[in-house]
Amino acid sequence: MLTSLNFWETVSNGRSTIPPFTMYSFSSDLPPLEPPTIMALGADSDIGGLSTSNATSIPTAAFYDDPGPSSPLSFSSDQYENSVAVATGSHGGGISPGHIGSPSAGPSRPALKRDPNLPRITGSHMSHVALHGNMSLRLPPSQMGKIRTGYVGMRNHFRPTILGGEDAWDLRQYTHIKMQIAYRGWEGWRKRWYCNVQIAGPTGPSNIDVYQLRIELPPSSASTSSRAPLDPFSGVPPRWTTLHLPLSSFVLTNMGSTSPVQVGMDTEGVRSVGFSLLGGGRDNQGLPLGQPGQYLSQKHRDLSQVEDLDPAFNASRAKRRRHRDGTMDRERGGDGHPGGMDRVSITPFSEGYYELCVRYVQAVQYDPMTDDRPSEWDVWEEEQRLAKERQSPWE
């Protein structure tokens, strides 16, 4: 019986003796399952902008009809009390109480039909968390000339210890951050996502160093020229991409800019791992570079924003390979420098819907030169994909 991604990676990947370490998972396929309330949310609306951020747990059944009574991959209702949870963070920089329950679904496309021979899922079987909302580069008239806009993000909350301090992850034995993510929404925001890592600074826990790396998300049918909002519970299913981000490639930032002195990340004290969407002035058409005003908590305001990087670092490109299930796997997620847009242009007044879908984030030992063999989990997913291709994709 398939029980967890950790199990399969440890058993089938004979190249590493160190199993993956899961920092957080929003998928029932990789327990323990976390609710979205473990994440702190932020947006430029915290300082007077117009962007919004929400985190919503999405059940697997949202994209499939007739989920069936049971599955070896499912959680019971008492293990995950609320099958759908929504958290909003449009005020205060942190996470604020949101709706817990089952929001009413809006207009949707018909759900995908599942092959009856595939494992069944229950309504409490969770697929991912969606970070979604509207990114706007516009400014209210009252804020003109006072703030710079165009950012949203989320990261895990700092974890308090019994003695009153804050816990940190020791990732010294790992080489990469592995994640499975997907993007839905306006194409203009697809290439503006970053992974942020906060570590305890050398002067104590109140000092935070922020490292950043741009992540590359491939285009899909879910990233379109339309700026209109999507329903996170329906429509085109996420096209999942597996990324391996080298810890050695993250760039140290200082108060929102690249630090002139680059120091390697001390992975012994990782406090949080998160994602940010930076939209203001980030294209190749001479627009002024935006500056995020806050990070994702009221206490720490140093959300990183990379501007200029070492040319040697910029020259290094992502190594890509395609899994048998069609997802793209990158040794690098990208680089620290903002890239150009595909088929769309950004203006000082751009706005549109974004949706970053996150299944899990792990620390792993990874060698792209040898870790090419598909795992048993990859084979299992490939069998599902082939089964779906044998039937009409939409009813």
Tab-separated table of C-alpha atoms in Angstrom:
chain	number	residue	atom	x	y	z
A	1	MET	CA	0.000	0.000	0.000
A	2	LEU	CA	1.271	3.437	-0.954
A	3	THR	CA	1.568	5.411	2.273
A	4	SER	CA	3.735	8.473	1.703
A	5	LEU	CA	6.117	10.174	-0.682
A	6	ASN	CA	8.823	9.986	1.958
A	7	PHE	CA	8.615	6.199	1.988
A	8	TRP	CA	8.983	5.829	-1.752
A	9	GLU	CA	11.821	8.311	-2.087
A	10	THR	CA	13.775	6.666	0.727
A	11	VAL	CA	13.304	3.154	-0.618
A	12	SER	CA	13.579	3.719	-4.347
A	13	ASN	CA	16.330	6.333	-4.350
A	14	GLY	CA	19.375	4.214	-3.675
A	15	ARG	CA	21.712	7.135	-4.313
A	16	SER	CA	21.117	8.848	-0.967
A	17	THR	CA	21.048	7.378	2.510
A	18	ILE	CA	19.399	10.468	4.013
A	19	PRO	CA	15.607	10.529	3.627
A	20	PRO	CA	13.840	13.755	2.646
A	21	PHE	CA	12.801	16.069	5.460
A	22	THR	CA	9.313	17.513	5.045
A	23	MET	CA	9.048	21.089	6.264
A	24	TYR	CA	5.345	21.267	5.491
A	25	SER	CA	2.834	19.379	3.362
A	26	PHE	CA	-0.667	20.339	2.271
A	27	SER	CA	-1.283	17.067	0.411
A	28	SER	CA	-2.831	13.971	1.960
A	29	ASP	CA	-0.362	11.984	-0.148
A	30	LEU	CA	2.430	13.187	2.144
A	31	PRO	CA	1.357	13.147	5.804
A	32	PRO	CA	1.290	14.776	8.244
A	33	LEU	CA	-1.186	17.106	6.606
A	34	GLU	CA	-0.965	20.775	7.605
A	35	PRO	CA	-3.782	23.357	7.524
A	36	PRO	CA	-3.197	26.706	5.771
A	37	THR	CA	-3.195	28.438	9.152
A	38	ILE	CA	0.455	27.411	9.640
A	39	MET	CA	1.291	30.065	7.047
A	40	ALA	CA	1.697	33.806	7.553
A	41	LEU	CA	0.326	35.878	4.693
A	42	GLY	CA	1.207	39.346	3.478
A	43	ALA	CA	0.371	41.790	0.703
A	44	ASP	CA	0.991	45.408	-0.197
A	45	SER	CA	-2.509	46.145	1.104
A	46	ASP	CA	-0.841	46.059	4.537
A	47	ILE	CA	0.676	49.461	3.731
A	48	GLY	CA	-2.086	50.937	1.587
A	49	GLY	CA	-1.801	49.025	-1.695
A	50	LEU	CA	-4.523	47.115	-3.517
A	51	SER	CA	-3.138	43.556	-3.742
A	52	THR	CA	-4.793	40.769	-1.756
A	53	SER	CA	-3.677	37.356	-0.488
A	54	ASN	CA	-5.605	34.286	0.628
A	55	ALA	CA	-4.567	30.715	1.448
A	56	THR	CA	-7.128	27.992	0.801
A	57	SER	CA	-6.946	24.215	1.258
A	58	ILE	CA	-8.174	22.495	-1.898
A	59	PRO	CA	-9.597	18.949	-1.684
A	60	THR	CA	-8.607	16.523	-4.417
A	61	ALA	CA	-12.286	15.978	-5.119
A	62	ALA	CA	-12.544	19.599	-6.317
A	63	PHE	CA	-11.289	18.536	-9.755
A	64	TYR	CA	-12.892	15.079	-9.865
A	65	ASP	CA	-16.508	14.009	-9.650
A	66	ASP	CA	-17.808	11.031	-7.636
A	67	PRO	CA	-14.726	10.660	-5.418
A	68	GLY	CA	-15.884	7.369	-3.926
A	69	PRO	CA	-15.911	6.018	-0.388
A	70	SER	CA	-12.301	5.152	0.361
A	71	SER	CA	-8.680	5.240	-0.696
A	72	PRO	CA	-5.336	4.098	0.724
A	73	LEU	CA	-4.206	7.721	0.286
A	74	SER	CA	-7.022	9.353	2.259
A	75	PHE	CA	-7.278	10.840	5.733
A	76	SER	CA	-10.262	10.182	7.980
A	77	SER	CA	-12.417	13.128	8.996
A	78	ASP	CA	-11.165	13.057	12.581
A	79	GLN	CA	-7.559	13.333	11.353
A	80	TYR	CA	-8.390	16.483	9.396
A	81	GLU	CA	-11.450	18.082	10.919
A	82	ASN	CA	-12.056	20.737	8.290
A	83	SER	CA	-11.804	19.411	4.760
A	84	VAL	CA	-11.615	22.960	3.421
A	85	ALA	CA	-9.981	25.870	5.213
A	86	VAL	CA	-9.452	29.436	4.083
A	87	ALA	CA	-7.123	31.985	5.650
A	88	THR	CA	-6.879	35.607	4.581
A	89	GLY	CA	-4.001	37.998	5.067
A	90	SER	CA	-5.061	41.285	3.564
A	91	HIS	CA	-4.584	43.154	6.843
A	92	GLY	CA	-1.789	43.460	9.350
A	93	GLY	CA	0.930	41.582	7.499
A	94	GLY	CA	0.282	38.300	9.275
A	95	ILE	CA	-2.400	35.702	9.067
A	96	SER	CA	-5.861	36.738	10.170
A	97	PRO	CA	-8.795	34.472	11.039
A	98	GLY	CA	-10.549	33.387	7.870
A	99	HIS	CA	-13.484	31.244	6.920
A	100	ILE	CA	-13.227	27.635	8.077
A	101	GLY	CA	-15.591	25.315	6.267
A	102	SER	CA	-16.732	24.823	2.691
A	103	PRO	CA	-17.071	28.049	0.715
A	104	SER	CA	-19.780	28.061	-1.901
A	105	ALA	CA	-18.395	27.199	-5.302
A	106	GLY	CA	-18.824	29.636	-8.153
A	107	PRO	CA	-19.352	28.832	-11.830
A	108	SER	CA	-17.115	25.988	-12.866
A	109	ARG	CA	-16.215	23.682	-15.706
A	110	PRO	CA	-17.401	20.080	-15.401
A	111	ALA	CA	-15.164	17.981	-13.183
A	112	LEU	CA	-12.750	15.429	-14.593
A	113	LYS	CA	-13.974	11.836	-14.702
A	114	ARG	CA	-11.780	9.415	-12.775
A	115	ASP	CA	-11.046	5.950	-14.105
A	116	PRO	CA	-12.911	3.514	-11.801
A	117	ASN	CA	-9.789	1.354	-11.652
A	118	LEU	CA	-7.743	4.144	-10.057
A	119	PRO	CA	-7.475	4.446	-6.251
A	120	ARG	CA	-10.521	6.157	-4.804
A	121	ILE	CA	-10.379	9.352	-2.791
A	122	THR	CA	-12.579	10.807	-0.083
A	123	GLY	CA	-13.834	14.345	0.347
A	124	SER	CA	-11.272	14.862	3.102
A	125	HIS	CA	-8.373	13.893	0.827
A	126	MET	CA	-6.539	17.180	0.303
A	127	SER	CA	-4.651	18.089	-2.860
A	128	HIS	CA	-2.827	21.337	-2.045
A	129	VAL	CA	-3.028	24.851	-0.660
A	130	ALA	CA	-3.710	27.677	-3.090
A	131	LEU	CA	-2.159	31.087	-2.434
A	132	HIS	CA	-4.474	33.272	-4.480
A	133	GLY	CA	-5.792	36.761	-4.901
A	134	ASN	CA	-5.390	39.860	-7.034
A	135	MET	CA	-2.020	41.487	-7.662
A	136	SER	CA	-2.328	45.181	-8.496
A	137	LEU	CA	0.370	47.705	-9.342
A	138	ARG	CA	-2.125	50.544	-9.046
A	139	LEU	CA	-1.985	52.948	-6.140
A	140	PRO	CA	-4.896	54.661	-4.409
A	141	PRO	CA	-4.735	58.451	-4.946
A	142	SER	CA	-4.055	58.962	-1.242
A	143	GLN	CA	-0.910	56.800	-1.477
A	144	MET	CA	0.635	58.350	-4.588
A	145	GLY	CA	4.316	59.070	-3.995
A	146	LYS	CA	4.257	57.470	-0.542
A	147	ILE	CA	4.574	53.717	-1.107
A	148	ARG	CA	5.660	51.226	-3.730
A	149	THR	CA	3.276	48.431	-4.465
A	150	GLY	CA	3.162	45.028	-6.125
A	151	TYR	CA	3.875	42.166	-3.742
A	152	VAL	CA	2.148	39.291	-1.987
A	153	GLY	CA	3.531	36.253	-0.236
A	154	MET	CA	3.353	33.574	2.403
A	155	ARG	CA	5.750	31.719	4.664
A	156	ASN	CA	5.404	29.332	7.565
A	157	HIS	CA	4.926	30.891	11.000
A	158	PHE	CA	7.935	30.835	13.311
A	159	ARG	CA	7.608	27.842	15.625
A	160	PRO	CA	7.845	28.602	19.371
A	161	THR	CA	9.705	26.225	21.682
A	162	ILE	CA	8.690	25.052	25.149
A	163	LEU	CA	11.297	27.331	26.729
A	164	GLY	CA	9.944	30.416	25.016
A	165	GLY	CA	12.329	30.670	22.063
A	166	GLU	CA	11.721	29.949	18.397
A	167	ASP	CA	12.611	26.685	16.725
A	168	ALA	CA	14.714	26.384	13.565
A	169	TRP	CA	15.421	23.640	11.054
A	170	ASP	CA	18.948	22.260	10.756
A	171	LEU	CA	19.400	21.553	7.029
A	172	ARG	CA	23.178	21.086	6.962
A	173	GLN	CA	22.922	17.523	5.659
A	174	TYR	CA	20.728	18.550	2.715
A	175	THR	CA	21.639	20.165	-0.613
A	176	HIS	CA	18.320	21.296	-2.098
A	177	ILE	CA	14.843	22.491	-1.270
A	178	LYS	CA	12.362	20.330	-3.130
A	179	MET	CA	8.831	21.481	-3.805
A	180	GLN	CA	5.881	20.524	-5.943
A	181	ILE	CA	3.991	23.576	-7.133
A	182	ALA	CA	1.826	24.803	-9.993
A	183	TYR	CA	0.525	28.126	-11.266
A	184	ARG	CA	-2.936	29.227	-12.397
A	185	GLY	CA	-3.935	32.747	-13.327
A	186	TRP	CA	-2.751	35.672	-15.403
A	187	GLU	CA	0.354	34.915	-17.432
A	188	GLY	CA	1.906	38.250	-16.481
A	189	TRP	CA	2.592	37.065	-12.930
A	190	ARG	CA	3.818	33.537	-13.753
A	191	LYS	CA	7.545	34.358	-13.903
A	192	ARG	CA	7.642	36.689	-10.916
A	193	TRP	CA	7.636	34.130	-8.111
A	194	TYR	CA	10.473	33.789	-5.597
A	195	CYS	CA	11.367	31.360	-2.853
A	196	ASN	CA	12.448	33.083	0.366
A	197	VAL	CA	14.435	31.443	3.166
A	198	GLN	CA	14.788	33.163	6.538
A	199	ILE	CA	17.596	32.107	8.857
A	200	ALA	CA	18.579	33.197	12.343
A	201	GLY	CA	21.192	35.941	12.089
A	202	PRO	CA	24.587	35.823	13.827
A	203	THR	CA	23.564	38.310	16.527
A	204	GLY	CA	20.621	36.317	17.868
A	205	PRO	CA	17.082	35.144	17.050
A	206	SER	CA	15.729	38.688	16.728
A	207	ASN	CA	18.067	39.239	13.767
A	208	ILE	CA	16.830	37.647	10.533
A	209	ASP	CA	18.805	37.089	7.330
A	210	VAL	CA	16.712	36.633	4.192
A	211	TYR	CA	17.897	34.629	1.176
A	212	GLN	CA	16.046	34.521	-2.114
A	213	LEU	CA	15.928	32.580	-5.374
A	214	ARG	CA	13.631	33.083	-8.342
A	215	ILE	CA	11.553	30.036	-9.226
A	216	GLU	CA	10.631	29.157	-12.778
A	217	LEU	CA	7.132	27.932	-13.528
A	218	PRO	CA	6.430	26.530	-17.012
A	219	PRO	CA	3.468	27.816	-19.033
A	220	SER	CA	0.311	25.755	-19.022
A	221	SER	CA	-3.324	25.934	-20.053
A	222	ALA	CA	-4.048	27.338	-16.579
A	223	SER	CA	-1.847	30.429	-17.140
A	224	THR	CA	-3.637	32.618	-19.655
A	225	SER	CA	-3.917	36.153	-20.979
A	226	SER	CA	-7.113	36.632	-18.972
A	227	ARG	CA	-6.818	38.739	-15.824
A	228	ALA	CA	-10.177	37.559	-14.477
A	229	PRO	CA	-10.344	35.682	-11.163
A	230	LEU	CA	-10.526	31.893	-11.177
A	231	ASP	CA	-12.359	29.615	-8.789
A	232	PRO	CA	-9.652	27.729	-6.833
A	233	PHE	CA	-12.077	24.801	-6.527
A	234	SER	CA	-12.736	24.223	-10.234
A	235	GLY	CA	-11.540	24.748	-13.774
A	236	VAL	CA	-8.324	23.528	-15.351
A	237	PRO	CA	-6.468	21.311	-12.834
A	238	PRO	CA	-2.993	22.439	-11.727
A	239	ARG	CA	-0.098	21.216	-13.874
A	240	TRP	CA	2.393	20.143	-11.223
A	241	THR	CA	6.089	20.950	-11.472
A	242	THR	CA	8.775	19.459	-9.230
A	243	LEU	CA	11.596	21.897	-8.442
A	244	HIS	CA	14.943	21.277	-6.755
A	245	LEU	CA	16.401	24.594	-5.557
A	246	PRO	CA	20.103	24.428	-4.579
A	247	LEU	CA	20.598	25.895	-1.133
A	248	SER	CA	23.990	27.139	-2.322
A	249	SER	CA	22.364	29.319	-5.010
A	250	PHE	CA	20.171	31.474	-2.777
A	251	VAL	CA	21.129	35.153	-2.701
A	252	LEU	CA	21.533	37.126	0.522
A	253	THR	CA	19.406	40.276	0.632
A	254	ASN	CA	19.506	43.339	2.838
A	255	MET	CA	16.354	45.413	3.435
A	256	GLY	CA	14.841	44.436	0.105
A	257	SER	CA	17.976	44.671	-2.072
A	258	THR	CA	20.751	42.282	-2.963
A	259	SER	CA	23.475	42.496	-0.350
A	260	PRO	CA	26.739	43.874	-1.813
A	261	VAL	CA	28.605	41.272	0.243
A	262	GLN	CA	27.361	37.761	-0.393
A	263	VAL	CA	27.703	35.293	2.491
A	264	GLY	CA	26.761	31.640	2.138
A	265	MET	CA	23.570	30.564	3.849
A	266	ASP	CA	24.031	29.075	7.318
A	267	THR	CA	21.574	26.217	6.938
A	268	GLU	CA	21.841	25.227	10.588
A	269	GLY	CA	19.200	27.769	11.615
A	270	VAL	CA	16.462	27.951	8.953
A	271	ARG	CA	13.446	29.697	10.463
A	272	SER	CA	11.033	29.716	7.537
A	273	VAL	CA	10.610	28.899	3.861
A	274	GLY	CA	8.052	30.777	1.813
A	275	PHE	CA	6.991	32.257	-1.501
A	276	SER	CA	6.548	35.787	-2.764
A	277	LEU	CA	5.141	37.339	-5.916
A	278	LEU	CA	6.945	40.584	-6.768
A	279	GLY	CA	5.227	42.523	-9.503
A	280	GLY	CA	6.138	46.195	-9.254
A	281	GLY	CA	8.382	47.462	-12.070
A	282	ARG	CA	9.881	44.038	-12.756
A	283	ASP	CA	10.246	43.752	-16.501
A	284	ASN	CA	12.693	44.686	-19.252
A	285	GLN	CA	10.964	47.870	-20.412
A	286	GLY	CA	12.621	50.438	-18.168
A	287	LEU	CA	9.941	50.686	-15.506
A	288	PRO	CA	11.082	51.751	-12.047
A	289	LEU	CA	11.930	48.836	-9.798
A	290	GLY	CA	9.356	48.287	-7.091
A	291	GLN	CA	10.321	47.962	-3.449
A	292	PRO	CA	8.202	45.834	-1.119
A	293	GLY	CA	7.457	47.763	2.036
A	294	GLN	CA	7.116	44.865	4.471
A	295	TYR	CA	7.840	41.221	4.904
A	296	LEU	CA	5.185	38.746	5.969
A	297	SER	CA	5.013	39.595	9.652
A	298	GLN	CA	4.644	42.786	11.622
A	299	LYS	CA	7.915	42.163	13.428
A	300	HIS	CA	10.220	41.536	10.461
A	301	ARG	CA	9.964	43.888	7.491
A	302	ASP	CA	12.828	42.758	5.287
A	303	LEU	CA	11.107	40.972	2.430
A	304	SER	CA	13.840	40.388	-0.123
A	305	GLN	CA	13.793	41.841	-3.594
A	306	VAL	CA	16.702	41.005	-5.846
A	307	GLU	CA	17.877	43.726	-8.210
A	308	ASP	CA	21.431	43.149	-9.493
A	309	LEU	CA	23.352	39.922	-9.132
A	310	ASP	CA	26.855	38.725	-9.779
A	311	PRO	CA	27.156	38.120	-13.570
A	312	ALA	CA	28.641	34.700	-12.974
A	313	PHE	CA	25.614	33.768	-10.920
A	314	ASN	CA	23.238	35.132	-13.542
A	315	ALA	CA	24.954	33.137	-16.273
A	316	SER	CA	24.146	29.831	-14.617
A	317	ARG	CA	20.934	28.440	-16.065
A	318	ALA	CA	18.438	25.871	-14.925
A	319	LYS	CA	19.016	22.245	-15.769
A	320	ARG	CA	15.686	20.780	-16.778
A	321	ARG	CA	14.432	17.266	-17.288
A	322	ARG	CA	10.956	15.920	-17.882
A	323	HIS	CA	9.461	13.222	-15.699
A	324	ARG	CA	7.490	10.397	-17.219
A	325	ASP	CA	4.335	12.049	-15.885
A	326	GLY	CA	5.112	15.162	-17.919
A	327	THR	CA	6.122	17.461	-15.064
A	328	MET	CA	9.293	19.471	-15.340
A	329	ASP	CA	12.008	18.868	-12.773
A	330	ARG	CA	14.704	21.502	-12.389
A	331	GLU	CA	17.955	21.261	-10.545
A	332	ARG	CA	17.610	25.036	-10.187
A	333	GLY	CA	14.358	26.838	-9.824
A	334	GLY	CA	15.700	29.771	-11.820
A	335	ASP	CA	17.966	32.503	-10.566
A	336	GLY	CA	17.774	35.573	-8.406
A	337	HIS	CA	17.169	38.000	-11.255
A	338	PRO	CA	13.749	38.945	-12.639
A	339	GLY	CA	13.098	37.547	-16.086
A	340	GLY	CA	11.049	38.738	-19.050
A	341	MET	CA	7.404	37.918	-19.648
A	342	ASP	CA	5.990	35.491	-22.171
A	343	ARG	CA	3.340	36.946	-24.504
A	344	VAL	CA	2.279	39.681	-22.075
A	345	SER	CA	3.686	43.023	-20.983
A	346	ILE	CA	3.661	44.714	-17.599
A	347	THR	CA	2.649	48.358	-17.164
A	348	PRO	CA	2.594	50.554	-14.044
A	349	PHE	CA	-1.159	49.832	-13.861
A	350	SER	CA	-1.138	46.073	-14.418
A	351	GLU	CA	-3.350	43.910	-12.273
A	352	GLY	CA	-4.707	40.393	-12.470
A	353	TYR	CA	-5.472	37.170	-10.690
A	354	TYR	CA	-2.727	34.859	-9.421
A	355	GLU	CA	-2.857	31.407	-7.877
A	356	LEU	CA	0.206	29.520	-6.657
A	357	CYS	CA	-0.655	25.913	-5.808
A	358	VAL	CA	1.666	24.258	-3.266
A	359	ARG	CA	1.623	20.558	-2.401
A	360	TYR	CA	4.720	20.254	-0.220
A	361	VAL	CA	8.157	21.675	0.605
A	362	GLN	CA	11.036	19.380	1.589
A	363	ALA	CA	14.776	19.463	2.222
A	364	VAL	CA	16.576	16.746	0.252
A	365	GLN	CA	19.963	15.477	-0.798
A	366	TYR	CA	19.928	15.659	-4.567
A	367	ASP	CA	22.434	15.086	-7.364
A	368	PRO	CA	20.997	15.986	-10.795
A	369	MET	CA	23.666	13.915	-12.539
A	370	THR	CA	22.588	10.651	-10.912
A	371	ASP	CA	19.063	11.129	-9.552
A	372	ASP	CA	17.361	10.641	-12.926
A	373	ARG	CA	15.752	7.273	-12.412
A	374	PRO	CA	11.972	7.562	-11.861
A	375	SER	CA	10.872	6.548	-8.400
A	376	GLU	CA	8.038	4.129	-7.732
A	377	TRP	CA	5.907	7.161	-6.968
A	378	ASP	CA	6.679	8.540	-10.454
A	379	VAL	CA	5.660	5.212	-11.994
A	380	TRP	CA	2.402	5.208	-10.029
A	381	GLU	CA	1.580	8.760	-11.178
A	382	GLU	CA	2.451	7.824	-14.773
A	383	GLU	CA	-0.042	4.984	-14.643
A	384	GLN	CA	-2.712	7.458	-13.531
A	385	ARG	CA	-1.831	9.883	-16.310
A	386	LEU	CA	-2.026	7.190	-18.992
A	387	ALA	CA	-5.370	6.037	-17.620
A	388	LYS	CA	-6.742	9.575	-17.890
A	389	GLU	CA	-5.486	9.917	-21.475
A	390	ARG	CA	-7.522	6.877	-22.487
A	391	GLN	CA	-10.724	8.750	-21.749
A	392	SER	CA	-12.191	12.116	-22.715
A	393	PRO	CA	-10.539	14.772	-20.530
A	394	TRP	CA	-13.779	16.708	-19.999
A	395	GLU	CA	-17.308	15.422	-19.726
